[in-house]
Amino acid sequence: MPLSWYLVLAALLFCIGLYGVLARKNAVAILMGVELMLNAVNINLVAFWRYFTPDKIGGHAFAVIVFAVAAAEVAVGLALIISIYRRRKTVAADEINLMKW
Amino acid sequence: MPTETLIWLIPLPPLLAFFLILLFTRKNNALSHTVGVAAAAISWLLGMVVFFTAIGVEHLGEHPFRSAINWLPTGDTFFNIGVFIDPLNAAVLFFVAWTVLMIFIYSIGYHNFGAPKGEHDKPGLPPHGAEVHGHHVPSVEPLYARFFAFIALFAFGMFTLVVSDNLLTLFVGWEIMGLCSYLLIGFWYAKPSARNAAIKAFLTTRIGDVFMLLGIVALYSATGTLNFYDILRNEDILHTLATTPSGVFGLSAAGLIGLLLFIGTVGKSAQWPLHVWLPDAMEGPTPVSAMIHAATMVSAGVYMVLRMFPLISAGWHHGDPLNTTMTVMAFIGALTAIFAATIAVTQNDIKRVLAYSTISQLGFMIAALGIGAYVAAAFHLVTHAFFKALLFLGSGSVIHGMEHGVLHTGEHVDPQDMFNMGGLRKKMPITFWTFLIGGFALSGFPLITSGFWSKDEILADAFANGHLGVLITLSLAALLTAFYTMRQITLTFFGAPRTKAAEHASENKLVMTAPLMVLAVFAVIAGWVGIPEHFPVIGGLLPSWFHDFVGGTLLEHPHAPDFSTIPLGISLGVALGGLGLGYLVYRKAGTVDPLRKPLGPLYTLLQNKYYIDELYERIFVRPARVIAEKFSYWFLDRTVIDGALHWVARNSLDLGTFFRYGFENPVINGFGNWIAHMTAAIGRVLRKVQTGAVQQYMLVVALVAFGGLFYYLFTVLR
């Protein structure tokens, strides 16, 4: 299989994730969109590793770091969402305009 | 301890006492005077040790005690200060140490130590007396401790001056004494007359000091040193100075420097025409008068010219015609001697007579020095210090006794006016006898008293070297001296009391009379060290030690004038004649001076001191006032300087106003405000963007990122 297939897959996945992040109301769903985008990146990393430097483990290493970051992001993100929910009884992103002037 | 170390230590105890008294003991009178007198006693002891070591040294003039340390850096060398004892200042040290100690002790009694405090006494005024069991008794001086502090500083100044080995530290001591005379003449500062006298003394002596400082500077620039030994015992330097023309009045450098230094002496030793401060200095307490007039300050002036005599007389040898500077000195000295003596004849204040007498006697010394009678001048300085200190302290004792009488009787009379006295001989025997001895010494009573020998030597020298003008003037002055001295003694001690106060005057305590007795001894025996060898009968019994000793100070040993009966006859005649005449005229004097009628307008002229003060008032003080007021104050200060300043101020204000309203407010502030307003306006517009919706922000970020990406792809990679 040519590399481009993987890249197209990753691009699709990224776009779906981006759409989810930008368009969904539910904060949890936005978080899920972010996860999709990160995974799209991971696919790229692994694909590039496999096709260009299979004798080294750079792609794996970066992918693992991205997992770690993703896990941390989910932990922090969910904690924030739960906290907001407790205070405002909602997780709809457009109702949470605390940062407005 | 080596003698040099002792010499260094001599001036220090009084300085220490000054600080101790002012800082710590001033609340306690007994402690304060103990500190003061102890300091004087230590200095006295050191002085005596040094003096007796010094007279045991062969050729002390050639091998004086010297010790010096580096002081001021002058480029790559140092200006040295140090101590120095040669025959001249050994002799001066002797009388200074004695008289200072006596004056300190006497002051305890004079300021009524142990007397109660007066209820109405105020600091700065003489004590008025206190009421004890319905009796008026003397009260203690309110500023008792301060007096001892000041007089200790005074003593420090004189000791510094005497042991100093160079003109600069001499000048330091000289100025310390100037300050102390100011402080002490104005000691009773609540009296306007005392205040004025203090200022007058300070300013008048300052005129001399300025010239003296010029002389010091000139000497330093000419020789590069101020050390006495290096200048005065160095024939090359003296010769160079004597042959270098100074360009002023045709004087040599030595002559000019000598003249400038001599003007310092004119101020300090109260010579005509700067004598005016000294009689007024009588406003101070009597021990101060004694201190100034006998022991220290005015002696310092004569000491200084004696010290610098080799410079003043550089190029002159015994028997030569006098050089210009010496002629000036002889003239001023002789003039002062006769001038002050005539005034003294008509003064009624017991201390004022002595003040003019001091001026007159200092004139004797200066005249003697002017005609080259170096040893005679030094001799008279020493003997005069003793008998004049005695006379001043004696007059203080008389005044004190009179004040006692005034307090006792409640009579309102001036206790210093001799015409209020009379008959004190029996009331105050010790004072009488010691005063008589001092007076006779001053008059030059033959053979016994010290004044006779020193005055005789001056006259003999003037005669031997043919200075007839000086001889005649000084003889007349000596006649007048004997006359006014006897006038003083007769008015004060003989006859019947003229006032009740005089009737009730009483002898003072031992603390006052003991110094009188000690000084009386010196007033007699101090002359015995200088009896000429060829004097009939008693000459040669005692070696003429003073001449050999002090003469050794000079490079060329001065030879004593040959004995002649003529000056001796004059000396005897004027002394005895003056004394006899004085007694005859005043023996039955009432409350009016018997001389007033026969002398007529001359008497008024003399009593008003030749109107010198009034003259100075006219030609110096008033023009100075006018210049100060009209020119300096009104024209220069108010019109020119203030005018210019006000003009500048007004214009600065106008300029400032212009800048503020014309430039700063519209331009700078306007610009600043405009930026602020613009920023605020932009902010108002831009804040609409900030919706708070995270997804919008994200969208913006995504668009920018994609925009950037596409831009990269289509432009950079193309």
PDB file of N, CA, C and O in Angstrom, chain B residues 7-56:
ATOM      1  N   ILE B   7      58.668  68.806  76.402  1.00  0.00           N
ATOM      2  CA  ILE B   7      58.254  70.059  75.737  1.00  0.00           C
ATOM      3  C   ILE B   7      56.970  69.832  74.954  1.00  0.00           C
ATOM      4  O   ILE B   7      56.056  70.653  74.990  1.00  0.00           O
ATOM      5  N   TRP B   8      56.894  68.690  74.263  1.00  0.00           N
ATOM      6  CA  TRP B   8      55.655  68.386  73.536  1.00  0.00           C
ATOM      7  C   TRP B   8      54.461  68.393  74.474  1.00  0.00           C
ATOM      8  O   TRP B   8      53.354  68.779  74.105  1.00  0.00           O
ATOM      9  N   LEU B   9      54.687  67.917  75.698  1.00  0.00           N
ATOM     10  CA  LEU B   9      53.558  67.736  76.612  1.00  0.00           C
ATOM     11  C   LEU B   9      53.089  69.033  77.265  1.00  0.00           C
ATOM     12  O   LEU B   9      51.977  69.092  77.771  1.00  0.00           O
ATOM     13  N   ILE B  10      53.961  70.049  77.257  1.00  0.00           N
ATOM     14  CA  ILE B  10      53.622  71.261  78.025  1.00  0.00           C
ATOM     15  C   ILE B  10      52.250  71.843  77.682  1.00  0.00           C
ATOM     16  O   ILE B  10      51.451  72.107  78.575  1.00  0.00           O
ATOM     17  N   PRO B  11      51.899  72.045  76.403  1.00  0.00           N
ATOM     18  CA  PRO B  11      50.614  72.725  76.143  1.00  0.00           C
ATOM     19  C   PRO B  11      49.395  71.845  76.377  1.00  0.00           C
ATOM     20  O   PRO B  11      48.294  72.358  76.461  1.00  0.00           O
ATOM     21  N   LEU B  12      49.598  70.527  76.472  1.00  0.00           N
ATOM     22  CA  LEU B  12      48.424  69.648  76.423  1.00  0.00           C
ATOM     23  C   LEU B  12      47.510  69.691  77.648  1.00  0.00           C
ATOM     24  O   LEU B  12      46.293  69.663  77.482  1.00  0.00           O
ATOM     25  N   PRO B  13      48.035  69.745  78.881  1.00  0.00           N
ATOM     26  CA  PRO B  13      47.091  69.704  80.009  1.00  0.00           C
ATOM     27  C   PRO B  13      45.994  70.763  79.964  1.00  0.00           C
ATOM     28  O   PRO B  13      44.826  70.426  80.182  1.00  0.00           O
ATOM     29  N   PRO B  14      46.309  72.029  79.637  1.00  0.00           N
ATOM     30  CA  PRO B  14      45.209  73.006  79.598  1.00  0.00           C
ATOM     31  C   PRO B  14      44.177  72.686  78.523  1.00  0.00           C
ATOM     32  O   PRO B  14      42.979  72.880  78.735  1.00  0.00           O
ATOM     33  N   LEU B  15      44.633  72.144  77.397  1.00  0.00           N
ATOM     34  CA  LEU B  15      43.678  71.790  76.347  1.00  0.00           C
ATOM     35  C   LEU B  15      42.748  70.687  76.841  1.00  0.00           C
ATOM     36  O   LEU B  15      41.525  70.746  76.673  1.00  0.00           O
ATOM     37  N   LEU B  16      43.359  69.710  77.493  1.00  0.00           N
ATOM     38  CA  LEU B  16      42.584  68.608  78.055  1.00  0.00           C
ATOM     39  C   LEU B  16      41.590  69.151  79.076  1.00  0.00           C
ATOM     40  O   LEU B  16      40.414  68.757  79.101  1.00  0.00           O
ATOM     41  N   ALA B  17      42.072  70.081  79.897  1.00  0.00           N
ATOM     42  CA  ALA B  17      41.212  70.662  80.928  1.00  0.00           C
ATOM     43  C   ALA B  17      40.026  71.377  80.293  1.00  0.00           C
ATOM     44  O   ALA B  17      38.889  71.267  80.768  1.00  0.00           O
ATOM     45  N   PHE B  18      40.306  72.079  79.195  1.00  0.00           N
ATOM     46  CA  PHE B  18      39.234  72.790  78.496  1.00  0.00           C
ATOM     47  C   PHE B  18      38.114  71.828  78.121  1.00  0.00           C
ATOM     48  O   PHE B  18      36.942  72.059  78.411  1.00  0.00           O
ATOM     49  N   PHE B  19      38.485  70.705  77.500  1.00  0.00           N
ATOM     50  CA  PHE B  19      37.457  69.756  77.071  1.00  0.00           C
ATOM     51  C   PHE B  19      36.815  69.068  78.265  1.00  0.00           C
ATOM     52  O   PHE B  19      35.592  68.883  78.294  1.00  0.00           O
ATOM     53  N   LEU B  20      37.626  68.693  79.236  1.00  0.00           N
ATOM     54  CA  LEU B  20      37.069  68.016  80.412  1.00  0.00           C
ATOM     55  C   LEU B  20      36.015  68.884  81.089  1.00  0.00           C
ATOM     56  O   LEU B  20      34.923  68.420  81.421  1.00  0.00           O
ATOM     57  N   ILE B  21      36.369  70.155  81.265  1.00  0.00           N
ATOM     58  CA  ILE B  21      35.442  71.031  81.987  1.00  0.00           C
ATOM     59  C   ILE B  21      34.158  71.226  81.183  1.00  0.00           C
ATOM     60  O   ILE B  21      33.055  71.076  81.694  1.00  0.00           O
ATOM     61  N   LEU B  22      34.331  71.517  79.885  1.00  0.00           N
ATOM     62  CA  LEU B  22      33.124  71.800  79.101  1.00  0.00           C
ATOM     63  C   LEU B  22      32.258  70.558  78.931  1.00  0.00           C
ATOM     64  O   LEU B  22      31.036  70.633  78.924  1.00  0.00           O
ATOM     65  N   LEU B  23      32.896  69.385  78.790  1.00  0.00           N
ATOM     66  CA  LEU B  23      32.111  68.195  78.486  1.00  0.00           C
ATOM     67  C   LEU B  23      31.582  67.504  79.732  1.00  0.00           C
ATOM     68  O   LEU B  23      30.497  66.945  79.710  1.00  0.00           O
ATOM     69  N   PHE B  24      32.383  67.512  80.796  1.00  0.00           N
ATOM     70  CA  PHE B  24      31.992  66.646  81.913  1.00  0.00           C
ATOM     71  C   PHE B  24      31.767  67.377  83.235  1.00  0.00           C
ATOM     72  O   PHE B  24      30.796  67.119  83.923  1.00  0.00           O
ATOM     73  N   THR B  25      32.672  68.279  83.590  1.00  0.00           N
ATOM     74  CA  THR B  25      32.626  68.748  84.981  1.00  0.00           C
ATOM     75  C   THR B  25      31.941  70.086  85.140  1.00  0.00           C
ATOM     76  O   THR B  25      31.994  70.665  86.208  1.00  0.00           O
ATOM     77  N   ARG B  26      31.310  70.615  84.070  1.00  0.00           N
ATOM     78  CA  ARG B  26      30.905  72.016  84.165  1.00  0.00           C
ATOM     79  C   ARG B  26      29.807  72.268  85.181  1.00  0.00           C
ATOM     80  O   ARG B  26      29.625  73.391  85.639  1.00  0.00           O
ATOM     81  N   LYS B  27      29.072  71.227  85.575  1.00  0.00           N
ATOM     82  CA  LYS B  27      28.035  71.433  86.590  1.00  0.00           C
ATOM     83  C   LYS B  27      28.626  71.577  87.982  1.00  0.00           C
ATOM     84  O   LYS B  27      27.961  71.998  88.917  1.00  0.00           O
ATOM     85  N   ASN B  28      29.879  71.127  88.115  1.00  0.00           N
ATOM     86  CA  ASN B  28      30.483  71.090  89.445  1.00  0.00           C
ATOM     87  C   ASN B  28      31.632  72.093  89.515  1.00  0.00           C
ATOM     88  O   ASN B  28      32.689  71.890  88.924  1.00  0.00           O
ATOM     89  N   ASN B  29      31.414  73.181  90.257  1.00  0.00           N
ATOM     90  CA  ASN B  29      32.415  74.246  90.316  1.00  0.00           C
ATOM     91  C   ASN B  29      33.739  73.765  90.873  1.00  0.00           C
ATOM     92  O   ASN B  29      34.802  74.052  90.333  1.00  0.00           O
ATOM     93  N   ALA B  30      33.673  73.009  91.984  1.00  0.00           N
ATOM     94  CA  ALA B  30      34.911  72.597  92.651  1.00  0.00           C
ATOM     95  C   ALA B  30      35.736  71.712  91.719  1.00  0.00           C
ATOM     96  O   ALA B  30      36.948  71.909  91.544  1.00  0.00           O
ATOM     97  N   LEU B  31      35.059  70.766  91.092  1.00  0.00           N
ATOM     98  CA  LEU B  31      35.755  69.855  90.188  1.00  0.00           C
ATOM     99  C   LEU B  31      36.349  70.633  89.008  1.00  0.00           C
ATOM    100  O   LEU B  31      37.475  70.384  88.583  1.00  0.00           O
ATOM    101  N   SER B  32      35.565  71.589  88.489  1.00  0.00           N
ATOM    102  CA  SER B  32      36.025  72.342  87.324  1.00  0.00           C
ATOM    103  C   SER B  32      37.296  73.111  87.631  1.00  0.00           C
ATOM    104  O   SER B  32      38.250  73.073  86.868  1.00  0.00           O
ATOM    105  N   HIS B  33      37.302  73.827  88.766  1.00  0.00           N
ATOM    106  CA  HIS B  33      38.526  74.596  89.003  1.00  0.00           C
ATOM    107  C   HIS B  33      39.680  73.692  89.394  1.00  0.00           C
ATOM    108  O   HIS B  33      40.840  73.998  89.124  1.00  0.00           O
ATOM    109  N   THR B  34      39.361  72.528  90.003  1.00  0.00           N
ATOM    110  CA  THR B  34      40.441  71.579  90.293  1.00  0.00           C
ATOM    111  C   THR B  34      41.097  71.124  88.987  1.00  0.00           C
ATOM    112  O   THR B  34      42.328  71.111  88.870  1.00  0.00           O
ATOM    113  N   VAL B  35      40.266  70.778  88.023  1.00  0.00           N
ATOM    114  CA  VAL B  35      40.802  70.344  86.727  1.00  0.00           C
ATOM    115  C   VAL B  35      41.648  71.460  86.103  1.00  0.00           C
ATOM    116  O   VAL B  35      42.769  71.239  85.646  1.00  0.00           O
ATOM    117  N   GLY B  36      41.084  72.680  86.121  1.00  0.00           N
ATOM    118  CA  GLY B  36      41.793  73.809  85.509  1.00  0.00           C
ATOM    119  C   GLY B  36      43.124  74.084  86.180  1.00  0.00           C
ATOM    120  O   GLY B  36      44.170  74.174  85.528  1.00  0.00           O
ATOM    121  N   VAL B  37      43.093  74.203  87.494  1.00  0.00           N
ATOM    122  CA  VAL B  37      44.324  74.540  88.211  1.00  0.00           C
ATOM    123  C   VAL B  37      45.328  73.390  88.104  1.00  0.00           C
ATOM    124  O   VAL B  37      46.534  73.616  87.933  1.00  0.00           O
ATOM    125  N   ALA B  38      44.822  72.146  88.164  1.00  0.00           N
ATOM    126  CA  ALA B  38      45.735  71.003  88.043  1.00  0.00           C
ATOM    127  C   ALA B  38      46.430  71.038  86.687  1.00  0.00           C
ATOM    128  O   ALA B  38      47.639  70.805  86.594  1.00  0.00           O
ATOM    129  N   ALA B  39      45.663  71.353  85.648  1.00  0.00           N
ATOM    130  CA  ALA B  39      46.272  71.414  84.315  1.00  0.00           C
ATOM    131  C   ALA B  39      47.354  72.485  84.270  1.00  0.00           C
ATOM    132  O   ALA B  39      48.461  72.257  83.772  1.00  0.00           O
ATOM    133  N   ALA B  40      47.024  73.660  84.841  1.00  0.00           N
ATOM    134  CA  ALA B  40      48.018  74.739  84.859  1.00  0.00           C
ATOM    135  C   ALA B  40      49.238  74.310  85.660  1.00  0.00           C
ATOM    136  O   ALA B  40      50.377  74.615  85.302  1.00  0.00           O
ATOM    137  N   ALA B  41      48.994  73.580  86.744  1.00  0.00           N
ATOM    138  CA  ALA B  41      50.106  73.160  87.591  1.00  0.00           C
ATOM    139  C   ALA B  41      50.988  72.142  86.865  1.00  0.00           C
ATOM    140  O   ALA B  41      52.213  72.195  86.964  1.00  0.00           O
ATOM    141  N   ILE B  42      50.354  71.222  86.124  1.00  0.00           N
ATOM    142  CA  ILE B  42      51.161  70.241  85.387  1.00  0.00           C
ATOM    143  C   ILE B  42      52.002  70.948  84.329  1.00  0.00           C
ATOM    144  O   ILE B  42      53.203  70.693  84.195  1.00  0.00           O
ATOM    145  N   SER B  43      51.361  71.866  83.610  1.00  0.00           N
ATOM    146  CA  SER B  43      52.119  72.620  82.607  1.00  0.00           C
ATOM    147  C   SER B  43      53.248  73.407  83.259  1.00  0.00           C
ATOM    148  O   SER B  43      54.351  73.499  82.720  1.00  0.00           O
ATOM    149  N   TRP B  44      52.931  73.950  84.430  1.00  0.00           N
ATOM    150  CA  TRP B  44      53.943  74.716  85.162  1.00  0.00           C
ATOM    151  C   TRP B  44      55.121  73.821  85.519  1.00  0.00           C
ATOM    152  O   TRP B  44      56.281  74.172  85.307  1.00  0.00           O
ATOM    153  N   LEU B  45      54.788  72.622  86.031  1.00  0.00           N
ATOM    154  CA  LEU B  45      55.834  71.695  86.446  1.00  0.00           C
ATOM    155  C   LEU B  45      56.701  71.304  85.244  1.00  0.00           C
ATOM    156  O   LEU B  45      57.932  71.367  85.298  1.00  0.00           O
ATOM    157  N   LEU B  46      56.047  70.926  84.160  1.00  0.00           N
ATOM    158  CA  LEU B  46      56.780  70.559  82.941  1.00  0.00           C
ATOM    159  C   LEU B  46      57.637  71.731  82.476  1.00  0.00           C
ATOM    160  O   LEU B  46      58.807  71.561  82.120  1.00  0.00           O
ATOM    161  N   GLY B  47      57.022  72.924  82.517  1.00  0.00           N
ATOM    162  CA  GLY B  47      57.736  74.118  82.086  1.00  0.00           C
ATOM    163  C   GLY B  47      58.988  74.345  82.930  1.00  0.00           C
ATOM    164  O   GLY B  47      60.057  74.673  82.419  1.00  0.00           O
ATOM    165  N   MET B  48      58.840  74.154  84.238  1.00  0.00           N
ATOM    166  CA  MET B  48      59.983  74.384  85.117  1.00  0.00           C
ATOM    167  C   MET B  48      61.087  73.353  84.855  1.00  0.00           C
ATOM    168  O   MET B  48      62.274  73.692  84.810  1.00  0.00           O
ATOM    169  N   VAL B  49      60.670  72.082  84.680  1.00  0.00           N
ATOM    170  CA  VAL B  49      61.673  71.046  84.399  1.00  0.00           C
ATOM    171  C   VAL B  49      62.425  71.415  83.123  1.00  0.00           C
ATOM    172  O   VAL B  49      63.663  71.396  83.075  1.00  0.00           O
ATOM    173  N   VAL B  50      61.656  71.794  82.091  1.00  0.00           N
ATOM    174  CA  VAL B  50      62.282  72.148  80.819  1.00  0.00           C
ATOM    175  C   VAL B  50      63.180  73.367  80.993  1.00  0.00           C
ATOM    176  O   VAL B  50      64.318  73.393  80.516  1.00  0.00           O
ATOM    177  N   PHE B  51      62.679  74.354  81.739  1.00  0.00           N
ATOM    178  CA  PHE B  51      63.452  75.584  81.917  1.00  0.00           C
ATOM    179  C   PHE B  51      64.784  75.293  82.611  1.00  0.00           C
ATOM    180  O   PHE B  51      65.836  75.723  82.155  1.00  0.00           O
ATOM    181  N   PHE B  52      64.709  74.509  83.696  1.00  0.00           N
ATOM    182  CA  PHE B  52      65.956  74.291  84.439  1.00  0.00           C
ATOM    183  C   PHE B  52      66.891  73.345  83.702  1.00  0.00           C
ATOM    184  O   PHE B  52      68.102  73.430  83.866  1.00  0.00           O
ATOM    185  N   THR B  53      66.308  72.450  82.863  1.00  0.00           N
ATOM    186  CA  THR B  53      67.188  71.656  82.001  1.00  0.00           C
ATOM    187  C   THR B  53      67.861  72.588  80.991  1.00  0.00           C
ATOM    188  O   THR B  53      69.058  72.465  80.723  1.00  0.00           O
ATOM    189  N   ALA B  54      67.062  73.522  80.466  1.00  0.00           N
ATOM    190  CA  ALA B  54      67.565  74.391  79.398  1.00  0.00           C
ATOM    191  C   ALA B  54      68.691  75.279  79.890  1.00  0.00           C
ATOM    192  O   ALA B  54      69.692  75.457  79.190  1.00  0.00           O
ATOM    193  N   ILE B  55      68.562  75.829  81.105  1.00  0.00           N
ATOM    194  CA  ILE B  55      69.612  76.758  81.529  1.00  0.00           C
ATOM    195  C   ILE B  55      70.886  76.011  81.889  1.00  0.00           C
ATOM    196  O   ILE B  55      71.946  76.610  82.013  1.00  0.00           O
ATOM    197  N   GLY B  56      70.790  74.676  82.019  1.00  0.00           N
ATOM    198  CA  GLY B  56      72.000  73.914  82.291  1.00  0.00           C
ATOM    199  C   GLY B  56      72.768  73.557  81.025  1.00  0.00           C
ATOM    200  O   GLY B  56      73.867  73.023  81.102  1.00  0.00           O
TER     201      GLY B  56
END
